[in-house]
Every structure is written in C-alpha cells, then in structure tokens.
Short mmCIF file of C-alpha atoms in Angstrom, two decimals:
data_model
loop_
_atom_site.label_atom_id
_atom_site.label_comp_id
_atom_site.label_asym_id
_atom_site.label_seq_id
_atom_site.Cartn_x
_atom_site.Cartn_y
_atom_site.Cartn_z
CA ALA D 18 35.86 -1.94 -45.15
CA GLN D 19 37.70 -2.26 -41.87
CA SER D 20 35.89 -2.93 -38.62
CA VAL D 21 36.49 -4.30 -35.15
CA THR D 22 34.11 -6.03 -32.76
CA GLN D 23 34.77 -6.16 -29.06
CA LEU D 24 32.99 -9.20 -27.79
CA ASP D 25 32.38 -8.02 -24.22
CA SER D 26 31.06 -4.64 -23.16
CA HIS D 27 32.08 -5.25 -19.58
CA VAL D 28 34.61 -7.57 -17.91
CA SER D 29 35.08 -7.93 -14.17
CA VAL D 30 38.11 -9.64 -12.60
CA SER D 31 39.65 -9.88 -9.17
CA GLU D 32 42.98 -8.26 -8.45
CA GLY D 33 45.82 -10.65 -9.20
CA THR D 34 43.84 -12.77 -11.67
CA PRO D 35 44.35 -12.82 -15.46
CA VAL D 36 42.68 -10.39 -17.80
CA LEU D 37 41.29 -11.30 -21.23
CA LEU D 38 39.61 -8.70 -23.43
CA ARG D 39 38.42 -10.08 -26.74
CA CYS D 40 38.49 -8.42 -30.14
CA ASN D 41 37.73 -9.66 -33.64
CA TYR D 42 38.59 -7.64 -36.71
CA SER D 43 37.51 -7.48 -40.31
CA SER D 44 39.90 -6.25 -42.96
CA SER D 45 40.35 -6.70 -46.67
CA TYR D 46 44.13 -6.59 -46.30
CA SER D 47 46.79 -7.00 -43.65
CA PRO D 48 45.63 -4.65 -40.92
CA SER D 49 47.35 -2.43 -38.39
CA LEU D 50 45.73 -3.13 -35.04
CA PHE D 51 45.94 -1.29 -31.74
CA TRP D 52 44.68 -1.37 -28.19
CA TYR D 53 44.04 1.95 -26.48
CA VAL D 54 43.06 2.56 -22.86
CA GLN D 55 40.97 5.40 -21.48
CA HIS D 56 40.92 6.04 -17.76
CA PRO D 57 37.95 7.99 -16.35
CA ASN D 58 37.97 11.60 -17.47
CA LYS D 59 41.27 11.11 -19.28
CA GLY D 60 42.43 10.95 -22.87
CA LEU D 61 43.37 7.87 -24.83
CA GLN D 62 46.68 6.13 -24.31
CA LEU D 63 48.23 3.60 -26.68
CA LEU D 64 48.82 0.23 -24.99
CA LEU D 65 50.28 -1.64 -27.94
CA LYS D 66 50.19 -1.97 -31.71
CA TYR D 67 50.52 -4.67 -34.34
CA THR D 68 51.85 -3.74 -37.76
CA SER D 69 52.67 -7.12 -39.40
CA ALA D 70 55.87 -7.85 -37.51
CA ALA D 71 55.76 -10.36 -34.63
CA THR D 72 52.30 -11.78 -34.01
CA LEU D 73 52.72 -11.54 -30.23
CA VAL D 74 52.90 -7.90 -29.30
CA LYS D 75 54.02 -6.64 -25.91
CA GLY D 76 52.76 -3.33 -24.63
CA ILE D 77 52.97 -1.14 -21.61
CA ASN D 78 51.97 -2.07 -18.06
CA GLY D 79 52.33 -5.83 -18.67
CA PHE D 80 49.70 -6.08 -21.40
CA GLU D 81 50.16 -8.12 -24.53
CA ALA D 82 48.07 -9.15 -27.53
CA GLU D 83 48.31 -11.91 -30.08
CA PHE D 84 47.39 -11.43 -33.72
CA LYS D 85 45.72 -14.57 -35.09
CA LYS D 86 44.95 -14.25 -38.76
CA SER D 87 43.12 -17.60 -38.98
CA GLU D 88 40.71 -16.47 -36.26
CA THR D 89 40.72 -12.74 -37.22
CA SER D 90 41.31 -12.00 -33.57
CA PHE D 91 43.51 -9.64 -31.57
CA HIS D 92 42.75 -10.39 -27.91
CA LEU D 93 44.37 -8.39 -25.12
CA THR D 94 45.74 -10.21 -22.08
CA LYS D 95 47.52 -9.52 -18.82
CA PRO D 96 48.67 -12.23 -16.42
CA SER D 97 47.73 -10.42 -13.23
CA ALA D 98 45.25 -7.55 -12.91
CA HIS D 99 45.98 -4.52 -10.79
CA MET D 100 43.46 -2.08 -9.39
CA SER D 101 44.93 0.65 -11.58
CA ASP D 102 43.96 -1.36 -14.69
CA ALA D 103 40.30 -0.45 -14.20
CA ALA D 104 39.43 1.58 -17.31
CA GLU D 105 37.80 1.44 -20.74
CA TYR D 106 39.75 -0.46 -23.40
CA PHE D 107 39.37 0.03 -27.11
CA CYS D 108 40.40 -2.31 -29.89
CA VAL D 109 41.23 -0.27 -32.97
CA VAL D 110 42.03 -0.92 -36.62
CA SER D 111 43.72 1.56 -38.89
CA ASP D 112 42.13 2.33 -42.21
CA GLY D 113 44.85 1.81 -44.76
CA TRP D 114 47.34 4.39 -45.85
CA GLY D 115 45.47 7.38 -44.48
CA GLY D 116 45.82 6.16 -40.94
CA LYS D 117 42.39 7.07 -39.61
CA LEU D 118 41.45 4.88 -36.67
CA ILE D 119 38.28 2.81 -36.47
CA PHE D 120 37.34 2.06 -32.86
CA GLY D 121 35.45 -0.82 -31.34
CA GLN D 122 32.66 -0.07 -28.90
CA GLY D 123 34.95 -0.50 -25.93
CA THR D 124 35.20 -2.93 -23.02
CA GLU D 125 34.93 -1.62 -19.51
CA LEU D 126 37.29 -3.48 -17.19
CA SER D 127 36.47 -3.57 -13.49
CA VAL D 128 39.00 -4.90 -10.97
CA LYS D 129 37.73 -6.08 -7.59
CA PRO D 130 39.98 -6.07 -4.54
CA ASP R 3 51.31 13.71 -21.10
CA SER R 4 51.09 12.97 -24.84
CA GLY R 5 52.38 16.36 -25.95
CA VAL R 6 49.11 17.15 -27.74
CA THR R 7 47.24 20.09 -26.26
CA GLN R 8 43.59 20.97 -26.65
CA THR R 9 41.71 24.05 -25.57
CA PRO R 10 39.34 24.63 -23.97
CA LYS R 11 38.90 21.63 -21.66
CA HIS R 12 35.22 22.27 -21.19
CA LEU R 13 32.72 24.26 -23.20
CA ILE R 14 29.09 24.87 -22.39
CA THR R 15 26.97 26.63 -24.97
CA ALA R 16 23.40 26.90 -26.21
CA THR R 17 21.72 25.37 -29.21
CA GLY R 18 22.23 27.29 -32.43
CA GLN R 19 25.58 28.69 -31.34
CA ARG R 20 29.02 28.26 -32.94
CA VAL R 21 32.20 27.17 -31.18
CA THR R 22 35.83 26.63 -32.10
CA LEU R 23 37.99 23.88 -30.63
CA ARG R 24 41.74 24.21 -30.85
CA CYS R 25 44.46 21.57 -31.06
CA SER R 26 48.24 21.86 -31.00
CA PRO R 27 50.01 18.71 -32.20
CA ARG R 28 53.20 17.25 -30.79
CA SER R 29 56.33 18.99 -31.95
CA GLY R 30 57.32 17.58 -35.33
CA ASP R 31 54.00 15.89 -36.09
CA LEU R 32 52.54 16.86 -39.45
CA SER R 33 49.20 15.08 -39.29
CA VAL R 34 46.21 15.98 -37.14
CA TYR R 35 43.07 13.91 -36.66
CA TRP R 36 39.76 14.86 -35.03
CA TYR R 37 37.52 12.32 -33.31
CA GLN R 38 34.17 12.58 -31.55
CA GLN R 39 33.22 10.41 -28.57
CA SER R 40 29.56 10.23 -27.64
CA LEU R 41 27.51 7.76 -25.64
CA ASP R 42 25.39 6.63 -28.56
CA GLN R 43 27.96 6.68 -31.39
CA GLY R 44 31.12 5.74 -29.52
CA LEU R 45 34.44 7.03 -30.87
CA GLN R 46 34.21 8.19 -34.47
CA PHE R 47 36.74 9.67 -36.85
CA LEU R 48 35.76 13.10 -38.15
CA ILE R 49 38.57 14.48 -40.31
CA GLN R 50 42.32 14.34 -40.95
CA TYR R 51 44.78 16.99 -42.05
CA TYR R 52 48.33 16.49 -43.20
CA ASN R 53 50.69 19.45 -43.44
CA GLY R 54 47.86 21.89 -43.97
CA GLU R 55 45.86 19.86 -46.46
CA GLU R 56 42.72 17.83 -45.84
CA ARG R 57 43.55 14.15 -46.30
CA ALA R 58 40.51 12.16 -45.21
CA LYS R 59 36.96 12.77 -44.11
CA GLY R 60 34.81 10.61 -41.94
CA ASN R 61 31.33 11.07 -40.53
CA ILE R 62 31.67 14.82 -40.23
CA LEU R 63 28.49 16.86 -40.45
CA GLU R 64 28.22 19.73 -42.93
CA ARG R 65 27.77 22.07 -39.95
CA PHE R 66 31.29 21.14 -38.86
CA SER R 67 34.48 22.29 -40.52
CA ALA R 68 38.17 22.19 -39.72
CA GLN R 69 41.47 23.54 -40.89
CA GLN R 70 45.16 23.17 -40.20
CA PHE R 71 47.25 26.30 -40.14
CA PRO R 72 50.85 26.87 -41.34
CA ASP R 73 52.14 26.40 -37.78
CA LEU R 74 50.34 23.00 -37.87
CA HIS R 75 47.82 23.73 -35.15
CA SER R 76 44.27 22.83 -36.06
CA GLU R 77 40.81 24.16 -35.31
CA LEU R 78 37.48 22.38 -35.43
CA ASN R 79 34.51 24.68 -35.96
CA LEU R 80 31.06 23.50 -34.95
CA SER R 81 28.09 25.65 -35.94
CA SER R 82 24.30 25.64 -35.53
CA LEU R 83 24.85 23.44 -32.53
CA GLU R 84 22.27 20.86 -31.54
CA LEU R 85 21.81 18.94 -28.30
CA GLY R 86 23.16 15.83 -30.02
CA ASP R 87 26.50 17.51 -30.64
CA SER R 88 27.28 17.23 -26.94
CA ALA R 89 30.33 14.96 -26.82
CA LEU R 90 34.01 14.68 -26.06
CA TYR R 91 36.11 15.86 -28.99
CA PHE R 92 39.62 14.48 -29.28
CA CYS R 93 42.48 15.65 -31.38
CA ALA R 94 45.35 13.30 -32.21
CA SER R 95 48.60 13.83 -34.04
CA SER R 96 51.17 11.63 -35.73
CA VAL R 97 54.46 12.12 -37.49
CA GLU R 98 52.93 11.26 -40.82
CA GLY R 99 49.39 10.44 -41.82
CA THR R 100 49.77 6.73 -42.38
CA ALA R 101 48.95 3.59 -40.45
CA ALA R 102 52.62 2.96 -39.71
CA TYR R 103 52.80 5.85 -37.27
CA GLU R 104 50.96 5.83 -33.99
CA GLN R 105 48.61 8.59 -33.04
CA TYR R 106 48.97 10.51 -29.81
CA PHE R 107 45.77 11.84 -28.31
CA GLY R 108 45.11 15.07 -26.51
CA PRO R 109 43.03 15.23 -23.31
CA GLY R 110 39.90 16.23 -25.23
CA THR R 111 37.39 19.06 -25.14
CA ARG R 112 34.08 18.27 -23.49
CA LEU R 113 31.28 20.11 -25.27
CA THR R 114 27.91 20.46 -23.62
CA VAL R 115 25.08 21.97 -25.65
CA THR R 116 22.09 23.09 -23.60
#
C-alpha cells in the first residue's frame, strides 16, 4: 500500500531564508509524487509533481523537490521564503493506475518577517 | 481559479438531515474525485468516477453516495448526518483517471452539522 509521512507538522522560517519541508514515502512500485499547497480558506493547488522523469522537479513559485529512491524521500525546498509562502503543504502519493491521491498529514509553514 | 466549481460554498444543517454537494469538473475532464478534509482524519479520498462510472472507492461511509451524470458533473449525497461529518469536502477533476494526469481541485464545500 502507498503512504506518505510528513516529518514535521509545523515549520517556521524567517523571510528570505531557505525552506525545507520533509516527506518520506512508501510504495510497492515506482510512485507518482506531488506537493500541494493550501492557503487559509482556499482550495488545494498543485506545486509540482514527479512521475519518473527527472529526479529534480521544479514547480511554481520557486519551489522544487528531489526524488531520492534510496532514501524514499521527496523533500520540498525553496531557496528564499516569502511571506506569501505561509500555508499548509501536503506531500501526496498517487495510488497506481486509478489515480486516487493519498495525502500526508500536512506541514504548516510559518514565515516571520 | 482551477476551473472546477463546487456548490454550495457553505452548508449548515442539523443531525439526521440529508444534503447534496455538487461539482462541475474542468471542461474536457472525464474523471471526478471526492475528498473529505477534517481535523481528525486529515484529507481522505472518498470516491472516484470516470465518464459516468464508479472507478474507485475509498473510506466512504454507507450513508454517503455519489454519482456522475452524462454531462460529467457529479453529486455527493450525505444522509443521516452526524456531528462527525462536519468537514470540508473537495471535488477534483482530471483529464483521465490515472496517476499520469494531475488533479485540479475545486474550492470546497464546508459542511457544518449542528
């Protein structure tokens, strides 16, 4: 069965400093992995996705993630945080051919001025 | 704006009642997914439809049912509502119902059961 574990429930950074949100996955085959963002009282927006092409995936708003099979990780990074990055971030794995998404518990990112 | 619409935005109802949530997918998308977001369970997959047919079921209660109509819009019916059904219900759509195609989420319907 597929699953994802987000290692931090809350991360706080200062504006202009790097962001690292950690995610480990479990999958019996080559997974499709995603990061979604949810701003307060908003829907979910896709940041980036990995589907077995390049292991370093670039997304929107300067975010990127690296797929590391040996570590079963898919951490999300951004070189410099902006106040508008404050939101909830979800690491997600897709369940095989049907495409249903399995969400991690989420990491709340706070950005201090 | 993802192109997925959901109505209503908010719904407040009493225990024991029945409600219907509506979702219109993006133009051209054949697959619709329903998800529930609650404080204790997080985001969970409920059910998936592809071109009118049920394709996959998740942790959907027997009191809940869904369907996808010929025009591809979908409805999620929740009956005999309990306090624990209070949650944010999201609909998502994709071109096809496989992992290769990303899902676009609607703004959600916030259900409050009192």
